Amino acid sequence: MKLLYAFLAVFGPLILIKLFYAVGTVMALPRTKGALFVSTSRRKIRAILEALSFSPETKLVDLGCGDGRFLRAVYRRYGVVGEGFEINPWAYFLARFYNWLARCPARVKRRDFMKEDLSRYEVIFCYLFPDLLLDLAPKLKAETKPGTIIISCNFPLPGWTPWMVLEEDDPIYIYRR
Ligand SMILES: C[S@@+](CC[C@H](N)C(=O)[O-])C[C@H]1O[C@@H](n2cnc3c(N)ncnc32)[C@H](O)[C@@H]1O
């Protein structure tokens, strides 16, 4: 019995975290169309923030913000207070928790970005899978204003012509409306 308690004390929190992650991922799957919670590497984020520059007033959003790392990076570097939408409960929890730890004022909402009006943003960042980008591309055409910058990690936006492509091997597509 003692052994069981010891096991639960050591591994219980880990098992709970894994369970939360698995349930959150399965719950979100119908809407994420396969887009799992996988984070953009810090190297890629650095490359984006070196190629583009923003003012603190820039209206920026991360569509499917995961743990919110892009929002924190852009706040640290340019003082931009961005917004993020995330439907996976585990990723949402992490984003809120890390933002709190880092004292980052970025706003993260647990909502489906496909139901949001995207016309207010000047910079839109995403790292989503091709099936979802097929739905998102026409929404962006319909809602964004001229001059809006859209950054898509790894996968191109169908029907859009990139303004810049960073890191050819593992590309980051940048579009300008
Ligand atoms: C590949 S991850 C990228 C995370 C983060 N943007 C990054 O680059 O580190 C994609 C995220 O989008 C979220 N997602 C997918 N579809 C969504 C939707 N319709 N609304 C909100 N979040 C969504 C997923 O839950 C997942 O966490």
XYZ file of C-alpha atoms and ligand atoms in Angstrom:
204
model
C 0.000 0.000 0.000
C 2.819 2.391 0.960
C 4.412 1.692 -2.376
C 1.192 2.628 -4.168
C 0.967 5.967 -2.279
C 4.597 6.704 -3.053
C 4.003 5.910 -6.731
C 0.926 8.167 -6.841
C 2.733 10.986 -5.040
C 5.562 10.921 -7.571
C 3.726 10.091 -10.781
C 0.148 11.215 -9.973
C 0.615 14.851 -11.087
C 2.365 13.672 -14.266
C -0.448 11.240 -15.066
C -3.030 13.982 -14.459
C -1.183 16.389 -16.759
C -0.986 13.747 -19.522
C -4.686 13.017 -19.069
C -5.596 16.713 -19.250
C -3.477 17.029 -22.414
C -5.083 13.954 -24.049
C -8.672 14.903 -23.183
C -8.101 18.519 -24.284
C -6.640 17.416 -27.595
C -9.435 14.950 -28.342
C -12.116 17.520 -27.397
C -10.617 20.110 -29.735
C -9.920 17.792 -32.694
C -13.212 18.229 -34.585
C -12.605 21.969 -34.801
C -8.838 21.985 -35.217
C -8.985 19.645 -38.241
C -5.883 17.808 -37.110
C -3.960 20.865 -35.906
C -2.394 19.520 -32.733
C -0.844 21.688 -30.082
C 2.715 21.848 -31.421
C 4.708 24.992 -30.742
C 6.671 27.089 -33.203
C 10.371 26.874 -32.419
C 12.011 29.825 -30.711
C 14.467 30.015 -33.629
C 11.601 30.583 -36.054
C 10.006 33.179 -33.823
C 13.349 35.013 -33.667
C 13.621 34.909 -37.484
C 10.134 36.445 -37.830
C 10.821 39.169 -35.289
C 14.066 40.026 -37.020
C 12.492 40.192 -40.491
C 9.544 42.365 -39.421
C 9.214 45.158 -36.923
C 6.145 46.350 -35.060
C 5.127 49.325 -32.975
C 3.622 48.799 -29.506
C 0.233 49.888 -30.905
C 0.155 47.105 -33.547
C -3.053 45.055 -33.393
C -1.753 41.507 -33.527
C -3.377 38.114 -33.119
C -2.173 34.522 -32.971
C -4.881 32.220 -34.387
C -4.532 29.053 -32.326
C -1.947 30.521 -29.962
C -0.942 27.243 -28.254
C 1.059 28.079 -25.118
C 1.237 31.743 -26.176
C 4.978 31.852 -26.835
C 4.676 34.039 -29.948
C 2.577 36.567 -27.999
C 5.169 36.745 -25.225
C 8.066 37.061 -27.669
C 6.443 39.925 -29.564
C 5.620 41.665 -26.287
C 9.186 41.328 -25.008
C 10.733 42.533 -28.260
C 8.320 45.270 -29.424
C 5.946 45.900 -26.525
C 2.984 44.670 -28.599
C 0.061 43.513 -26.458
C -1.379 40.848 -28.739
C -4.413 38.627 -28.596
C -4.663 34.871 -28.957
C -7.466 32.412 -29.593
C -7.071 28.827 -28.459
C -9.658 26.062 -28.142
C -7.522 23.283 -26.702
C -8.106 23.628 -22.922
C -4.634 22.408 -22.008
C -2.876 24.820 -24.384
C -5.183 27.625 -23.219
C -4.329 26.916 -19.583
C -0.595 26.924 -20.362
C -0.848 30.194 -22.307
C -2.640 31.924 -19.422
C -0.278 30.458 -16.852
C 2.951 31.347 -18.718
C 1.623 34.841 -19.480
C 0.949 35.294 -15.783
C 4.431 34.021 -14.865
C 6.050 36.293 -17.465
C 3.836 39.279 -16.532
C 2.786 39.446 -20.171
C -0.481 41.345 -20.679
C -1.398 39.530 -23.943
C -5.076 38.523 -23.955
C -5.788 34.834 -24.564
C -9.366 33.724 -25.145
C -10.744 30.205 -25.268
C -12.628 30.647 -28.525
C -12.819 29.303 -32.044
C -11.107 31.915 -34.232
C -13.220 30.834 -37.223
C -16.151 32.509 -35.453
C -14.277 35.772 -34.795
C -14.199 38.948 -36.853
C -10.576 39.255 -37.974
C -10.915 42.672 -39.623
C -9.488 44.579 -36.635
C -6.027 43.019 -36.797
C -3.003 44.455 -38.619
C -0.793 41.398 -38.064
C -2.130 37.848 -38.052
C 0.120 34.978 -37.048
C -0.759 31.305 -37.397
C 0.770 27.860 -37.410
C -2.076 25.624 -38.562
C -2.459 22.557 -40.685
C -3.443 22.596 -44.391
C -7.069 21.463 -43.941
C -7.754 24.365 -41.621
C -5.881 26.834 -43.843
C -8.245 25.876 -46.684
C -11.126 27.301 -44.615
C -9.133 30.192 -43.192
C -7.736 31.541 -46.500
C -11.097 32.794 -47.903
C -12.076 34.160 -44.479
C -8.866 36.220 -44.431
C -9.540 37.455 -48.000
C -13.034 38.531 -46.991
C -12.201 40.166 -43.652
C -8.688 41.637 -43.656
C -7.932 45.200 -44.736
C -5.244 46.266 -47.260
C -1.834 46.362 -45.565
C -2.579 43.514 -43.134
C 0.397 41.214 -42.647
C -0.281 37.492 -42.337
C 2.414 35.095 -41.160
C 1.850 31.375 -41.704
C 4.386 28.938 -40.289
C 5.252 25.791 -42.257
C 2.219 25.732 -44.554
C 1.198 28.215 -47.275
C -2.181 29.905 -47.408
C -4.036 28.431 -50.391
C -4.774 31.041 -53.092
C -2.425 33.688 -51.628
C 0.928 34.798 -53.068
C 3.665 35.282 -50.454
C 5.321 38.662 -50.047
C 8.323 37.012 -48.360
C 9.401 33.461 -47.523
C 11.850 33.003 -44.647
C 13.856 29.835 -44.017
C 13.327 27.999 -47.309
C 13.881 24.498 -45.814
C 11.222 24.881 -43.180
C 9.363 27.881 -44.523
C 7.592 30.785 -42.904
C 5.225 32.400 -45.400
C 4.566 36.115 -45.041
C 1.713 37.738 -46.929
C 0.708 41.357 -47.335
C -2.868 42.115 -48.166
C 0.329 23.913 -34.379
S -0.355 24.688 -32.924
C 0.464 26.262 -32.950
C 0.544 26.934 -31.609
C 1.145 28.354 -31.600
N 0.491 29.224 -32.553
C 2.609 28.307 -31.936
O 2.962 28.652 -33.063
O 3.412 27.917 -31.073
C -2.002 25.064 -33.525
C -2.968 25.439 -32.412
O -4.161 25.939 -33.003
C -5.251 25.570 -32.176
N -6.471 25.663 -33.004
C -6.747 24.968 -34.132
N -7.938 25.325 -34.635
C -8.438 26.292 -33.821
C -9.628 27.082 -33.832
N -10.532 26.934 -34.799
N -9.789 28.012 -32.864
C -8.858 28.169 -31.873
N -7.711 27.445 -31.811
C -7.495 26.525 -32.766
C -4.888 24.142 -31.757
O -5.578 23.759 -30.586
C -3.375 24.248 -31.557
O -3.034 24.510 -30.215
